[in-house]
């Protein structure tokens, strides 16, 4: 399995994993599957390279396929409804290329839907904004410069005016406002060790939950400036700990409702659900590609 991917929308947790075949399934927060989900492979039946997933307001599941270099949208019944293909003949680091596509995020308003595609590697055009018909709107500038490069993007998250790009290769998060570079931050605890952010999920109040990979794996709550406020889950394999997380998702409904956090770790073999206080509610007993399970 790879590291897996998560999306939280309208009280539904979508979990995606893959080996040769990718599997996607929706769950509630008691760990019950809300349907059979679906499975798929590459465009002509070859193995799929599952990157991140996102779910839009029409309940389509958007998936970055890193092996095919495409972004694909599926209905909840598994019918492929849309495919964004990289520009034919484009070199690896060029506008319109989706080589090493690793994640996808959506910007939705009453008037439009835009698609953010993130790609790994050392690339200038690693974070691109497109319309659903594949028209390129713009390529976001790393550090606000046309001469800079992204170094090892792993995940992208978007909320309102804000875009957050986890740049694990540079151990930092780049933050964009209205798709223009705003600032970047690194996670530096008191020990002085620079941590490696691999996934991020924004909260409504400007704070973010950040999943950290490597030997210092952790789940962190940071303020709007990227300063660490709280360790939600330390490194480890036990209950309420995380080891090599692959993705994190948050649903923050506001109005007094407590945000709910899901994190997938241990090479996509575990999904746990946390509160903002760091309390672990439990873990999904079984994941897509296996039998249905409940929270422990």
PDB file of N, CA and C in Angstrom, residues 3 102-103 152-156 165-169 171-173 187 195-201 209-214 217-219 244-248 263-264:
ATOM      1  N   UNK A   3       0.707   5.604   0.979  1.00  0.00           N
ATOM      2  CA  UNK A   3       0.353   6.297   2.214  1.00  0.00           C
ATOM      3  C   UNK A   3      -1.136   6.613   2.318  1.00  0.00           C
ATOM      4  N   UNK A 102       0.472  14.593  -7.447  1.00  0.00           N
ATOM      5  CA  UNK A 102       0.424  13.992  -6.110  1.00  0.00           C
ATOM      6  C   UNK A 102      -0.806  14.392  -5.312  1.00  0.00           C
ATOM      7  N   UNK A 103      -1.507  15.449  -5.730  1.00  0.00           N
ATOM      8  CA  UNK A 103      -2.683  15.859  -4.971  1.00  0.00           C
ATOM      9  C   UNK A 103      -3.557  16.766  -5.811  1.00  0.00           C
ATOM     10  N   UNK A 152       9.604  19.140  -3.797  1.00  0.00           N
ATOM     11  CA  UNK A 152       8.971  17.991  -3.168  1.00  0.00           C
ATOM     12  C   UNK A 152       7.605  18.261  -2.580  1.00  0.00           C
ATOM     13  N   UNK A 153       6.685  18.855  -3.364  1.00  0.00           N
ATOM     14  CA  UNK A 153       5.311  19.003  -2.883  1.00  0.00           C
ATOM     15  C   UNK A 153       4.711  17.623  -2.599  1.00  0.00           C
ATOM     16  N   UNK A 154       3.977  17.531  -1.503  1.00  0.00           N
ATOM     17  CA  UNK A 154       3.301  16.277  -1.168  1.00  0.00           C
ATOM     18  C   UNK A 154       1.782  16.444  -1.138  1.00  0.00           C
ATOM     19  N   UNK A 155       1.297  17.551  -0.575  1.00  0.00           N
ATOM     20  CA  UNK A 155      -0.137  17.784  -0.471  1.00  0.00           C
ATOM     21  C   UNK A 155      -0.442  19.262  -0.669  1.00  0.00           C
ATOM     22  N   UNK A 156      -1.673  19.531  -1.143  1.00  0.00           N
ATOM     23  CA  UNK A 156      -2.170  20.895  -1.225  1.00  0.00           C
ATOM     24  C   UNK A 156      -3.554  20.921  -0.601  1.00  0.00           C
ATOM     25  N   UNK A 165       0.448  24.711   0.630  1.00  0.00           N
ATOM     26  CA  UNK A 165       1.207  23.710  -0.122  1.00  0.00           C
ATOM     27  C   UNK A 165       2.303  23.140   0.774  1.00  0.00           C
ATOM     28  N   UNK A 166       2.207  21.835   1.076  1.00  0.00           N
ATOM     29  CA  UNK A 166       3.223  21.170   1.894  1.00  0.00           C
ATOM     30  C   UNK A 166       4.407  20.788   1.017  1.00  0.00           C
ATOM     31  N   UNK A 167       5.522  21.380   1.323  1.00  0.00           N
ATOM     32  CA  UNK A 167       6.742  21.197   0.538  1.00  0.00           C
ATOM     33  C   UNK A 167       7.722  20.393   1.388  1.00  0.00           C
ATOM     34  N   UNK A 168       7.522  19.071   1.408  1.00  0.00           N
ATOM     35  CA  UNK A 168       8.296  18.229   2.313  1.00  0.00           C
ATOM     36  C   UNK A 168       9.783  18.280   2.010  1.00  0.00           C
ATOM     37  N   UNK A 169      10.133  18.398   0.724  1.00  0.00           N
ATOM     38  CA  UNK A 169      11.547  18.437   0.364  1.00  0.00           C
ATOM     39  C   UNK A 169      12.281  19.648   0.890  1.00  0.00           C
ATOM     40  N   UNK A 171      11.031  21.180   3.785  1.00  0.00           N
ATOM     41  CA  UNK A 171      10.591  21.229   5.182  1.00  0.00           C
ATOM     42  C   UNK A 171       9.832  22.513   5.504  1.00  0.00           C
ATOM     43  N   UNK A 172       8.872  22.863   4.639  1.00  0.00           N
ATOM     44  CA  UNK A 172       8.117  24.088   4.882  1.00  0.00           C
ATOM     45  C   UNK A 172       6.739  23.991   4.247  1.00  0.00           C
ATOM     46  N   UNK A 173       5.880  24.934   4.626  1.00  0.00           N
ATOM     47  CA  UNK A 173       4.564  25.101   4.027  1.00  0.00           C
ATOM     48  C   UNK A 173       4.519  26.473   3.380  1.00  0.00           C
ATOM     49  N   UNK A 187       8.287  24.365  10.642  1.00  0.00           N
ATOM     50  CA  UNK A 187       7.897  23.893  11.959  1.00  0.00           C
ATOM     51  C   UNK A 187       9.157  23.587  12.751  1.00  0.00           C
ATOM     52  N   UNK A 195      11.015  20.093  11.282  1.00  0.00           N
ATOM     53  CA  UNK A 195      10.124  18.986  10.972  1.00  0.00           C
ATOM     54  C   UNK A 195       9.688  19.019   9.515  1.00  0.00           C
ATOM     55  N   UNK A 196       9.240  17.875   9.016  1.00  0.00           N
ATOM     56  CA  UNK A 196       8.896  17.708   7.606  1.00  0.00           C
ATOM     57  C   UNK A 196       7.374  17.630   7.433  1.00  0.00           C
ATOM     58  N   UNK A 197       6.716  18.721   7.038  1.00  0.00           N
ATOM     59  CA  UNK A 197       5.262  18.679   6.863  1.00  0.00           C
ATOM     60  C   UNK A 197       4.896  17.892   5.610  1.00  0.00           C
ATOM     61  N   UNK A 198       3.992  16.916   5.755  1.00  0.00           N
ATOM     62  CA  UNK A 198       3.599  16.099   4.616  1.00  0.00           C
ATOM     63  C   UNK A 198       2.134  16.311   4.232  1.00  0.00           C
ATOM     64  N   UNK A 199       1.315  16.851   5.141  1.00  0.00           N
ATOM     65  CA  UNK A 199      -0.088  17.107   4.835  1.00  0.00           C
ATOM     66  C   UNK A 199      -0.604  18.180   5.787  1.00  0.00           C
ATOM     67  N   UNK A 200      -1.605  18.927   5.336  1.00  0.00           N
ATOM     68  CA  UNK A 200      -2.125  20.036   6.132  1.00  0.00           C
ATOM     69  C   UNK A 200      -3.623  20.157   5.909  1.00  0.00           C
ATOM     70  N   UNK A 201      -4.339  20.577   6.957  1.00  0.00           N
ATOM     71  CA  UNK A 201      -5.782  20.784   6.867  1.00  0.00           C
ATOM     72  C   UNK A 201      -6.117  22.071   7.615  1.00  0.00           C
ATOM     73  N   UNK A 209      -4.111  22.089  11.089  1.00  0.00           N
ATOM     74  CA  UNK A 209      -3.579  20.829  11.597  1.00  0.00           C
ATOM     75  C   UNK A 209      -2.570  20.326  10.573  1.00  0.00           C
ATOM     76  N   UNK A 210      -1.366  20.020  11.031  1.00  0.00           N
ATOM     77  CA  UNK A 210      -0.281  19.612  10.138  1.00  0.00           C
ATOM     78  C   UNK A 210       0.189  18.208  10.528  1.00  0.00           C
ATOM     79  N   UNK A 211       0.275  17.326   9.549  1.00  0.00           N
ATOM     80  CA  UNK A 211       0.861  16.011   9.747  1.00  0.00           C
ATOM     81  C   UNK A 211       2.332  16.072   9.366  1.00  0.00           C
ATOM     82  N   UNK A 212       3.176  15.592  10.253  1.00  0.00           N
ATOM     83  CA  UNK A 212       4.631  15.632  10.075  1.00  0.00           C
ATOM     84  C   UNK A 212       5.134  14.211   9.859  1.00  0.00           C
ATOM     85  N   UNK A 213       5.993  14.035   8.856  1.00  0.00           N
ATOM     86  CA  UNK A 213       6.518  12.715   8.542  1.00  0.00           C
ATOM     87  C   UNK A 213       7.911  12.494   9.087  1.00  0.00           C
ATOM     88  N   UNK A 214       8.534  11.413   8.646  1.00  0.00           N
ATOM     89  CA  UNK A 214       9.905  11.113   9.047  1.00  0.00           C
ATOM     90  C   UNK A 214       9.999  10.543  10.455  1.00  0.00           C
ATOM     91  N   UNK A 217       7.661  11.934  13.329  1.00  0.00           N
ATOM     92  CA  UNK A 217       6.256  11.964  12.957  1.00  0.00           C
ATOM     93  C   UNK A 217       5.396  12.516  14.095  1.00  0.00           C
ATOM     94  N   UNK A 218       4.391  13.312  13.733  1.00  0.00           N
ATOM     95  CA  UNK A 218       3.498  13.892  14.736  1.00  0.00           C
ATOM     96  C   UNK A 218       2.307  14.511  14.038  1.00  0.00           C
ATOM     97  N   UNK A 219       1.295  14.811  14.809  1.00  0.00           N
ATOM     98  CA  UNK A 219       0.146  15.575  14.361  1.00  0.00           C
ATOM     99  C   UNK A 219       0.119  16.836  15.207  1.00  0.00           C
ATOM    100  N   UNK A 244       4.592   7.937  10.459  1.00  0.00           N
ATOM    101  CA  UNK A 244       4.657   8.208   9.021  1.00  0.00           C
ATOM    102  C   UNK A 244       3.271   8.485   8.431  1.00  0.00           C
ATOM    103  N   UNK A 245       2.606   9.544   8.884  1.00  0.00           N
ATOM    104  CA  UNK A 245       1.273   9.849   8.344  1.00  0.00           C
ATOM    105  C   UNK A 245       1.339  10.198   6.865  1.00  0.00           C
ATOM    106  N   UNK A 246       0.252   9.865   6.151  1.00  0.00           N
ATOM    107  CA  UNK A 246       0.190  10.157   4.728  1.00  0.00           C
ATOM    108  C   UNK A 246      -0.747  11.293   4.388  1.00  0.00           C
ATOM    109  N   UNK A 247      -1.781  11.505   5.222  1.00  0.00           N
ATOM    110  CA  UNK A 247      -2.734  12.567   4.936  1.00  0.00           C
ATOM    111  C   UNK A 247      -3.508  12.889   6.199  1.00  0.00           C
ATOM    112  N   UNK A 248      -4.059  14.105   6.232  1.00  0.00           N
ATOM    113  CA  UNK A 248      -4.909  14.539   7.339  1.00  0.00           C
ATOM    114  C   UNK A 248      -6.079  15.309   6.750  1.00  0.00           C
ATOM    115  N   UNK A 263      -6.678  11.147  10.420  1.00  0.00           N
ATOM    116  CA  UNK A 263      -5.311  11.013   9.907  1.00  0.00           C
ATOM    117  C   UNK A 263      -5.077   9.560   9.509  1.00  0.00           C
ATOM    118  N   UNK A 264      -4.430   9.374   8.368  1.00  0.00           N
ATOM    119  CA  UNK A 264      -4.073   8.036   7.894  1.00  0.00           C
ATOM    120  C   UNK A 264      -2.565   7.871   8.021  1.00  0.00           C
TER     121      UNK A 264
END
